[in-house]
Short mmCIF file of C-alpha atoms in Angstrom, two decimals:
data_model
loop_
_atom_site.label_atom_id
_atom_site.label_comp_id
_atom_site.label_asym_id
_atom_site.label_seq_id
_atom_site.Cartn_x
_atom_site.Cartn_y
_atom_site.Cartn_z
CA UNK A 10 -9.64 -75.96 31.15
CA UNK A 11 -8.18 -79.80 31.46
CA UNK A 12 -9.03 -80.58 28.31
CA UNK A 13 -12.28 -82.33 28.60
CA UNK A 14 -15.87 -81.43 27.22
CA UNK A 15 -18.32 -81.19 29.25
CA UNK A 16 -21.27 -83.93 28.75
CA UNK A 17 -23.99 -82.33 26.91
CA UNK A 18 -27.14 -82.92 29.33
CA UNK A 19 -30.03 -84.01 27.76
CA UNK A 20 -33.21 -82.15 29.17
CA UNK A 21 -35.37 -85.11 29.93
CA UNK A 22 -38.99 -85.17 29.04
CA UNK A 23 -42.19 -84.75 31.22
CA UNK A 24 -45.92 -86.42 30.40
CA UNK A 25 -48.59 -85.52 32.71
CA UNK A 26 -47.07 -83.68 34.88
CA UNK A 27 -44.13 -86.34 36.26
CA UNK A 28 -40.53 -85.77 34.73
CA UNK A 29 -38.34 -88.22 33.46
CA UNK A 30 -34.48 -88.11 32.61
CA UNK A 31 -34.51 -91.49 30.86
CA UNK A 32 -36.53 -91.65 27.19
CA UNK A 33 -36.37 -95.51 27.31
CA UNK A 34 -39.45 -97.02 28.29
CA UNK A 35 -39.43 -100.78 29.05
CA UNK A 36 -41.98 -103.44 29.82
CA UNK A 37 -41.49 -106.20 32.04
CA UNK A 38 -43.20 -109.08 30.35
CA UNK A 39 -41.47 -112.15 28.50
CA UNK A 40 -38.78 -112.69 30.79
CA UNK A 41 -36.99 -115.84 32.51
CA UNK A 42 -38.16 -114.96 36.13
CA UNK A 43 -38.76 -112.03 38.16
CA UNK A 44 -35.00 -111.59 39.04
CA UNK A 45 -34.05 -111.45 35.53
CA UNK A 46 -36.64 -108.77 35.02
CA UNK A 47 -35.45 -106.68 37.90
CA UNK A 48 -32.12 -106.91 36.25
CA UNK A 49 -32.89 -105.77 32.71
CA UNK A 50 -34.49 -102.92 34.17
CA UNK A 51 -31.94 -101.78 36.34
CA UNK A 52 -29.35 -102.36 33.57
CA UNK A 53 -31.87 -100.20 31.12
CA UNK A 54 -31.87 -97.32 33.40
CA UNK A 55 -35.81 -96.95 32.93
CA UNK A 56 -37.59 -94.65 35.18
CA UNK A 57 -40.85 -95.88 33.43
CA UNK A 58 -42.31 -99.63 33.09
CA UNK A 59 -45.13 -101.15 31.56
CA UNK A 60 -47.16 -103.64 33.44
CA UNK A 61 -50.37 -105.92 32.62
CA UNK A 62 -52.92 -106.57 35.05
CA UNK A 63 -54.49 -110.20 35.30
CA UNK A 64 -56.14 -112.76 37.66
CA UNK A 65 -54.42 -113.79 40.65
CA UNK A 66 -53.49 -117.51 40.86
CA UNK A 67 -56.01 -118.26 43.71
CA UNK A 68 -54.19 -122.29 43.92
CA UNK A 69 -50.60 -120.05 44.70
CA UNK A 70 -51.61 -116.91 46.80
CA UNK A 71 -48.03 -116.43 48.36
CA UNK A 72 -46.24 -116.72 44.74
CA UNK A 73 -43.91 -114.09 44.61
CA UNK A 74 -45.27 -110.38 42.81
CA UNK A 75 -43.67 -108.04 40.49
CA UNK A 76 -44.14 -105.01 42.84
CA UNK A 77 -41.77 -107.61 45.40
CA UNK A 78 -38.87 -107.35 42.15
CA UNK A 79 -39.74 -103.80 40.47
CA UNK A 80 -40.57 -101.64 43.19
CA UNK A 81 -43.84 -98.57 42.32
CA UNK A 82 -42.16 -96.70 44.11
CA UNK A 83 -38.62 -96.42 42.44
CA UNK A 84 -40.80 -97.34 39.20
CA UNK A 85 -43.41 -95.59 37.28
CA UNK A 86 -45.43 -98.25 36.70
CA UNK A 87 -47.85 -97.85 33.44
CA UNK A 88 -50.36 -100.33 33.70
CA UNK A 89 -51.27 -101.43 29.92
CA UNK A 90 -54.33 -103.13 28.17
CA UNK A 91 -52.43 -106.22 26.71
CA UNK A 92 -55.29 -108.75 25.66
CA UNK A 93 -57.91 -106.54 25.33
CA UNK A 94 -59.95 -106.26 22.43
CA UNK A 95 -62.72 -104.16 23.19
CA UNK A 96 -62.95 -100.81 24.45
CA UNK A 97 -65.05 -102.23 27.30
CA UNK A 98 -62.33 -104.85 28.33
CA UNK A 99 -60.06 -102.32 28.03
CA UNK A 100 -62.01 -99.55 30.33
CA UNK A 101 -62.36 -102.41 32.94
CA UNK A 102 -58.72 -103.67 33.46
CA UNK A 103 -57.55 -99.82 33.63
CA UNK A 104 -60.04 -99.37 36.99
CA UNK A 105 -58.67 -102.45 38.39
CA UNK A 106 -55.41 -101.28 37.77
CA UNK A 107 -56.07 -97.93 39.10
CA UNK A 108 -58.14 -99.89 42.08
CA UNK A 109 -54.36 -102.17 42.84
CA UNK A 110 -52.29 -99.42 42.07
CA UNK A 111 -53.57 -96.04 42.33
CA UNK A 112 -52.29 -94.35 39.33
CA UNK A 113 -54.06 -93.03 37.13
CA UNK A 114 -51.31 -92.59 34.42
CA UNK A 115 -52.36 -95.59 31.68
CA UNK A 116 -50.98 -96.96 28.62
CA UNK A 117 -54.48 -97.44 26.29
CA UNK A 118 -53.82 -100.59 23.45
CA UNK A 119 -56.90 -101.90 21.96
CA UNK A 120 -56.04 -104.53 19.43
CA UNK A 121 -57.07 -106.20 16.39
CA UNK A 122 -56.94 -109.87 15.96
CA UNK A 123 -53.45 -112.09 15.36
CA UNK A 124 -50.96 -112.13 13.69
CA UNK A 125 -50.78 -107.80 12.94
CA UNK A 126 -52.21 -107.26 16.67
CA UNK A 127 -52.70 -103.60 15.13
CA UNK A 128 -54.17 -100.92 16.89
CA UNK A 129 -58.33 -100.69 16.47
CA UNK A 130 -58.21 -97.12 16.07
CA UNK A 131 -62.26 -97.19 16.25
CA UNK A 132 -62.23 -98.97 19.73
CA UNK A 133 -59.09 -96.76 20.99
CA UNK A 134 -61.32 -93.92 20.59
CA UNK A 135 -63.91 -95.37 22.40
CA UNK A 136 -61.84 -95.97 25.66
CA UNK A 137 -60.19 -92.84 25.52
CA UNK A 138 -62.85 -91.19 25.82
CA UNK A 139 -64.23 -93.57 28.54
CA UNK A 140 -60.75 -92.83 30.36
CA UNK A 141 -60.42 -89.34 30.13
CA UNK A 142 -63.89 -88.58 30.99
CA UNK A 143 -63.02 -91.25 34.35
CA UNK A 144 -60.12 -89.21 35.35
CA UNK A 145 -57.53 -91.02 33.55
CA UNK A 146 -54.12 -89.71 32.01
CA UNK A 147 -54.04 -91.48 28.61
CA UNK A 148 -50.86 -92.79 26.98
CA UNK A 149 -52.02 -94.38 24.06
CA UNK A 150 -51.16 -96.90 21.56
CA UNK A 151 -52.03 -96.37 18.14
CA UNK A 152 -51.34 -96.68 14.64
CA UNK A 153 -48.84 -94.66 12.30
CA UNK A 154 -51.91 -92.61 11.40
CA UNK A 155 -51.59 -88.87 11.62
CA UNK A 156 -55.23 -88.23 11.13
CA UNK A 157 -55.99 -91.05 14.53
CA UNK A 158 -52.99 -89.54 16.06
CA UNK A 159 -54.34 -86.15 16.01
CA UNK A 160 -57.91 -86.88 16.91
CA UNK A 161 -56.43 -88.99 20.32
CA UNK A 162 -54.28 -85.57 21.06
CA UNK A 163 -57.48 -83.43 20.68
CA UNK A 164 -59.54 -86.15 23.06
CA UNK A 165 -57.02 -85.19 25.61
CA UNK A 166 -54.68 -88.22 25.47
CA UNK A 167 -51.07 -87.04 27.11
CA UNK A 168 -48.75 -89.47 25.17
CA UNK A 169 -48.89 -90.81 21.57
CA UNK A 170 -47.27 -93.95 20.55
CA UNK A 171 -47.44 -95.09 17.32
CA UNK A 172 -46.36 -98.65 16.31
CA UNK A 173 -42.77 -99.37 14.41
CA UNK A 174 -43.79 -102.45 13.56
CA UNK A 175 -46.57 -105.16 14.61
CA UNK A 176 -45.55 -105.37 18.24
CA UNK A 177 -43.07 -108.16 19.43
CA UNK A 178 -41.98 -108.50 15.42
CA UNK A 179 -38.81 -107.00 16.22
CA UNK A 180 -38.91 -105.69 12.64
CA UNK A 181 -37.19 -102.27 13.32
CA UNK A 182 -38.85 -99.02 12.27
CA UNK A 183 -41.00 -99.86 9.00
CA UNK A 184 -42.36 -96.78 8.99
CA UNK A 185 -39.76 -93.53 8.97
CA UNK A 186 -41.68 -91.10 6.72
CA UNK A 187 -45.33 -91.10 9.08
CA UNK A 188 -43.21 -91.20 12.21
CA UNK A 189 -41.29 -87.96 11.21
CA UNK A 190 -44.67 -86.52 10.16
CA UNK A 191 -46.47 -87.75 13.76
CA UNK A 192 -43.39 -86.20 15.75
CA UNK A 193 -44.13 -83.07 13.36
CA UNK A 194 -47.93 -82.76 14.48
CA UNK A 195 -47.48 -83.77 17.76
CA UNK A 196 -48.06 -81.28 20.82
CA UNK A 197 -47.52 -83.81 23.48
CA UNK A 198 -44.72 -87.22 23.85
CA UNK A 199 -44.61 -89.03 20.67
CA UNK A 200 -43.00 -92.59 21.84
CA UNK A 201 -42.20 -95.56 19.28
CA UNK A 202 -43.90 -98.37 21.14
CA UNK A 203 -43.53 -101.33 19.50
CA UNK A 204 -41.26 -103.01 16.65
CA UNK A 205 -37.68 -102.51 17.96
CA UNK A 206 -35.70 -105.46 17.69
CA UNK A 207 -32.12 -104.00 18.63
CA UNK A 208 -30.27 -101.29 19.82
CA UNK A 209 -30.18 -99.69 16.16
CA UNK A 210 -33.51 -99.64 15.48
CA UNK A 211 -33.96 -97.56 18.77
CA UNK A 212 -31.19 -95.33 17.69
CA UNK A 213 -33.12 -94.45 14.11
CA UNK A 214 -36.38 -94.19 16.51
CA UNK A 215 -34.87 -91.31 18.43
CA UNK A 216 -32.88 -89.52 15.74
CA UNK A 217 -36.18 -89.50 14.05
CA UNK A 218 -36.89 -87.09 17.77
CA UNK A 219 -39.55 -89.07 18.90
CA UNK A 220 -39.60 -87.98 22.67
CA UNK A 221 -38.97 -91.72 23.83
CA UNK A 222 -38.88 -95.09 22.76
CA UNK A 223 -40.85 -98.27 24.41
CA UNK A 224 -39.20 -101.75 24.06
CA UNK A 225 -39.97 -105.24 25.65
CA UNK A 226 -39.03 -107.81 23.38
CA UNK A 227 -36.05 -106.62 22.26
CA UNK A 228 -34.96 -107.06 25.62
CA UNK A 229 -36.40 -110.11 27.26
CA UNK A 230 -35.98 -111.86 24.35
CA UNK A 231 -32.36 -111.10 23.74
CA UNK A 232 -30.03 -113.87 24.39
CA UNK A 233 -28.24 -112.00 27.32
CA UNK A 234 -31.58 -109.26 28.35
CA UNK A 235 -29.12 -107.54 30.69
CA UNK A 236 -26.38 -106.36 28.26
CA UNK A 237 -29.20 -105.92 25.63
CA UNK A 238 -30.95 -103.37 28.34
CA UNK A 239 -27.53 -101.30 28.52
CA UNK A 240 -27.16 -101.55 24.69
CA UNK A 241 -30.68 -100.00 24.45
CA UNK A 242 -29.94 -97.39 26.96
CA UNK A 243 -26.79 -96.29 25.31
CA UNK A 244 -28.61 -96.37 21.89
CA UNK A 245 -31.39 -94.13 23.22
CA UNK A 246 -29.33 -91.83 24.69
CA UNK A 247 -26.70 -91.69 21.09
CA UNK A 248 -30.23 -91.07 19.23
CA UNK A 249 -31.31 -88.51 21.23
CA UNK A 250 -27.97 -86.93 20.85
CA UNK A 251 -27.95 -87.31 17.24
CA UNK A 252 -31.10 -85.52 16.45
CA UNK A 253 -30.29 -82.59 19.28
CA UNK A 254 -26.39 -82.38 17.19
CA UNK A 255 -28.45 -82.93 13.47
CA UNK A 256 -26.99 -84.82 11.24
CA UNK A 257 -25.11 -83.50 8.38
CA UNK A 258 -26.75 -83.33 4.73
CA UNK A 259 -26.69 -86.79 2.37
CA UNK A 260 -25.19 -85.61 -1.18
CA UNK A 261 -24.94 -88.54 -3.78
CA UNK A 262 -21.08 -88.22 -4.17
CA UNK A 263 -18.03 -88.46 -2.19
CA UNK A 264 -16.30 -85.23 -0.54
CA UNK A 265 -12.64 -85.75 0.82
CA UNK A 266 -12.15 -85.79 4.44
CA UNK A 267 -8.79 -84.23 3.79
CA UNK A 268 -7.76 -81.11 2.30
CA UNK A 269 -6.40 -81.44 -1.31
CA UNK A 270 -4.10 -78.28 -1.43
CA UNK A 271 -0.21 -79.09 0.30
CA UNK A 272 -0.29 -82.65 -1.51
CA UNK A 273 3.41 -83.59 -2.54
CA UNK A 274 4.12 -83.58 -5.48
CA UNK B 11 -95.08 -120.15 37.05
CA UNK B 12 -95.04 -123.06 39.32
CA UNK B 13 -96.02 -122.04 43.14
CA UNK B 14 -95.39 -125.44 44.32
CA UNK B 15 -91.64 -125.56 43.44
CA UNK B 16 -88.93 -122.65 44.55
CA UNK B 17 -86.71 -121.55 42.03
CA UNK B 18 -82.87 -122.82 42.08
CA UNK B 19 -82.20 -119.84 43.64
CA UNK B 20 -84.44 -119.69 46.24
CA UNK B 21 -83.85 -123.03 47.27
CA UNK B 22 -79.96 -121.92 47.54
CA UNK B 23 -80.76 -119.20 49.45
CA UNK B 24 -82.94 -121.28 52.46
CA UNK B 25 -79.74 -124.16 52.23
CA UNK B 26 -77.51 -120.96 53.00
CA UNK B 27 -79.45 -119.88 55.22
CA UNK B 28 -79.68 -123.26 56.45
CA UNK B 29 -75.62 -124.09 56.63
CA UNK B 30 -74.54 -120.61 56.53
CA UNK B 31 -71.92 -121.05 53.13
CA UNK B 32 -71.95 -119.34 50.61
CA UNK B 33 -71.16 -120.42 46.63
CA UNK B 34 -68.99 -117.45 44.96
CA UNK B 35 -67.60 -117.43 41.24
CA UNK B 36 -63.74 -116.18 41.64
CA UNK B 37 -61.89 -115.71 38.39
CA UNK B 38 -64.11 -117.71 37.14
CA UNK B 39 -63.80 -120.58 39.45
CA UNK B 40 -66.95 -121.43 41.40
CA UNK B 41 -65.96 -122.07 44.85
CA UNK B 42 -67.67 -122.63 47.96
CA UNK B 43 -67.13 -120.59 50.86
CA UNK B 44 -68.34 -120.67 55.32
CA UNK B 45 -70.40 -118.08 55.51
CA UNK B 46 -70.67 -115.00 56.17
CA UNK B 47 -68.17 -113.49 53.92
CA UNK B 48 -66.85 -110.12 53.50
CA UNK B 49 -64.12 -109.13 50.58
CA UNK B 50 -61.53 -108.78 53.39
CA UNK B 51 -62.31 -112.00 54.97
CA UNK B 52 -62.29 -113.69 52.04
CA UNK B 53 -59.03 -112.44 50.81
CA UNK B 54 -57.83 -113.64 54.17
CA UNK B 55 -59.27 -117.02 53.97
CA UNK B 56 -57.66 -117.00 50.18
CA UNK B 57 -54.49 -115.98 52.07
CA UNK B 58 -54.03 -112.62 49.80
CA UNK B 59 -51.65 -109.59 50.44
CA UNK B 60 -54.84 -106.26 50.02
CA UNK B 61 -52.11 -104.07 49.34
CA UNK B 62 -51.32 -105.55 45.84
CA UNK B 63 -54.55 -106.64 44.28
CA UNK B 64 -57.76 -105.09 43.34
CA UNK B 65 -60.90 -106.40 43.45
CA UNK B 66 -64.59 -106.48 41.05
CA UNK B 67 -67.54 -107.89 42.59
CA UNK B 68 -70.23 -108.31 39.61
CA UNK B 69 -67.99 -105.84 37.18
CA UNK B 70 -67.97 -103.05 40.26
CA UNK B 71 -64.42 -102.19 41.73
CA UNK B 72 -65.13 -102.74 45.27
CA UNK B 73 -62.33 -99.62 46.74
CA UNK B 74 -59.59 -101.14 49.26
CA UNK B 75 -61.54 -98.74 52.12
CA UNK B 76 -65.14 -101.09 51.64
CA UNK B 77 -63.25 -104.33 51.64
CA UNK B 78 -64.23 -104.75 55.68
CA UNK B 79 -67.71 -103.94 55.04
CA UNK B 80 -68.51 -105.48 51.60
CA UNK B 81 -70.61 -108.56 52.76
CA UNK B 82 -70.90 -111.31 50.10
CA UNK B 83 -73.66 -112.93 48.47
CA UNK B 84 -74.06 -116.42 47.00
CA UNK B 85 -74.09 -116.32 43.52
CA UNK B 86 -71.88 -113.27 43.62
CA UNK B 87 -68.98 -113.01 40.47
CA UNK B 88 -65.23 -111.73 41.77
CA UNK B 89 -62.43 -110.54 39.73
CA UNK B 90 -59.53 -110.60 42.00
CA UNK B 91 -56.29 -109.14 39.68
CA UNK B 92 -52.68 -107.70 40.31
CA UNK B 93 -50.22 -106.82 38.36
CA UNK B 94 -47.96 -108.96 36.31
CA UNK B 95 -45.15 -108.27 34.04
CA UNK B 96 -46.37 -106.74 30.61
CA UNK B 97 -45.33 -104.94 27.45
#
């Protein structure tokens, strides 16, 4: 032996069938420009990234796409529902996407009105079903609720992902106790999606062992996204650790770090 | 009912006829078009890359394969979409 440990590996994760070393997540909206988003994702070391789908501007046809900066097929893109409201709106955009991209893997968010933007569990359910019954592999976006959470596993949806926080608060994880008890219940991914504001609030995310954690904010909005993508990636990867090494018990007093008996005397 | 009168969109339909263009509702633009008009000509004539959009014609997805042989109709509503960065 030279002396060195070896790394411990961490086993990745798999949803629907596709594997995945990293558990960071990322989405690619908010940024400066395409090249700074192509930058913050390379930095992040994301195998996976969210994407919305809207109307082409028909007065700039040859403006450049994201698929020219974050290439599908070095990507898993994840098309989303962003701005959708209904469970019909919702249903549509995810065909189009499927239509422009053909995946069928989808991240489902149907949302309430400002300022919460939190998850209408009612209408989720309705487009899940929708999706699943149209061929489509459901990630879904949802609230803290283990009840919901169990009823979208049981519909058939392959990833939950509860909220942190409202998303784009950047408010950390509000919400320790129901995520522990989510990640309990949960027979497929359980990812954080939304509510981390720094690298330390991903960190508590995976020690909680959430299977991975989805940020976009917390990196575009940083004031340098690049290093913040590499902080996030190293914080997702210490959390992971963390919870795979468990943490040692809290006790309410001190206990010396160094023995007591050959003290001089 | 009045038989002496054509409706809006029958007179539409005889000036198409008539001048061969066609009036189309993109994302939510109305825009005029030469006639006849396929999807794929028209994402020509809108100068658009088919291998990184999708298209709805009335709230149907029109699949990349029918583009060449989905003829237009005045009147018709598009949706043409890609994807953009997201969260």
């Amino acid at each position: 032996m030279d002396g060195t440990v070896a790394p411990a590996l961490d086993e990745g994760w798999t949803v629907a069938g596709r594997n995945f070393r990293s558990r960071l997540v990322v989405g690619t909206g908010k940024y400066k420009d395409l090249e700074e988003t192509a930058a913050a994702i390379e930095a992040s070391g994301a195998e996976m990234v969210t994407v919305a789908v809207r109307r082409v501007n028909l007065s700039d046809p040859k403006a450049p796409m994201l698929q020219d900066f974050v290439d599908p097929k070095k990507y898993t893109y994840l098309p989303n529902t962003a701005g959708c409201h209904t469970a019909k709106d919702a249903v549509r955009t995810l065909r189009l996407a499927r239509e422009a991209g053909g995946w069928n893997l989808v991240k489902l968010e149907v949302l309430g009105p400002p300022p919460h933007l939190y998850p209408d569990m009612a209408a989720t359910y309705e487009a899940a079903e929708a999706l699943i019954k149209d061929g489509f592999e459901v990630m879904v976006y949802c609230s803290d609720d283990p009840i919901g959470a169990k009823r979208l596993e049981e519909m058939g949806c392959v990833a939950i992902m509860p909220l942190g926080a409202p998303i784009g608060s950047g408010l950390g994880v509000q919400n320790p106790a129901m995520i522990s008890m989510l990640i309990e219940q949960a027979k497929v991914p359980l990812l954080v999606d939304a509510g981390v504001g720094t690298a330390s609030d991903a960190a508590i995310a995976m020690e909680l062992g959430c299977t991975a954690v989805l940020v976009n904010s917390a990196i575009a909005h940083a004031k340098d996204p690049i290093r913040m993508a590499r902080a996030m990636k190293a914080a997702v990867e210490a959390g992971r650790h963390s919870f795979l090494a468990g943490r040692m018990p809290r006790r309410m007093g001190a206990d010396p770090s160094s023995p007591l008996t050959g003290l001089i005397r | 009912m009045r038989p002496a009168s054509l409706s809006q969109g029958a007179t539409r339909t005889i000036l198409e006829a008539m001048d061969d263009s066609l009036t189309l509702t993109v994302n939510g633009e109305p825009r005029g078009f030469p006639g006849p008009l396929t999807v794929a000509s028209l994402l020509a004539a809108i100068g658009l890359d088919t291998r990184k959009v999708a298209v709805e014609r009335n709230e149907e997805i029109v699949p990349r394969s029918r583009y060449a042989e989905t003829a237009l109709l005045s009147g018709d509503q598009l949706e043409i979409v890609h994807f953009i960065g997201g969260g």
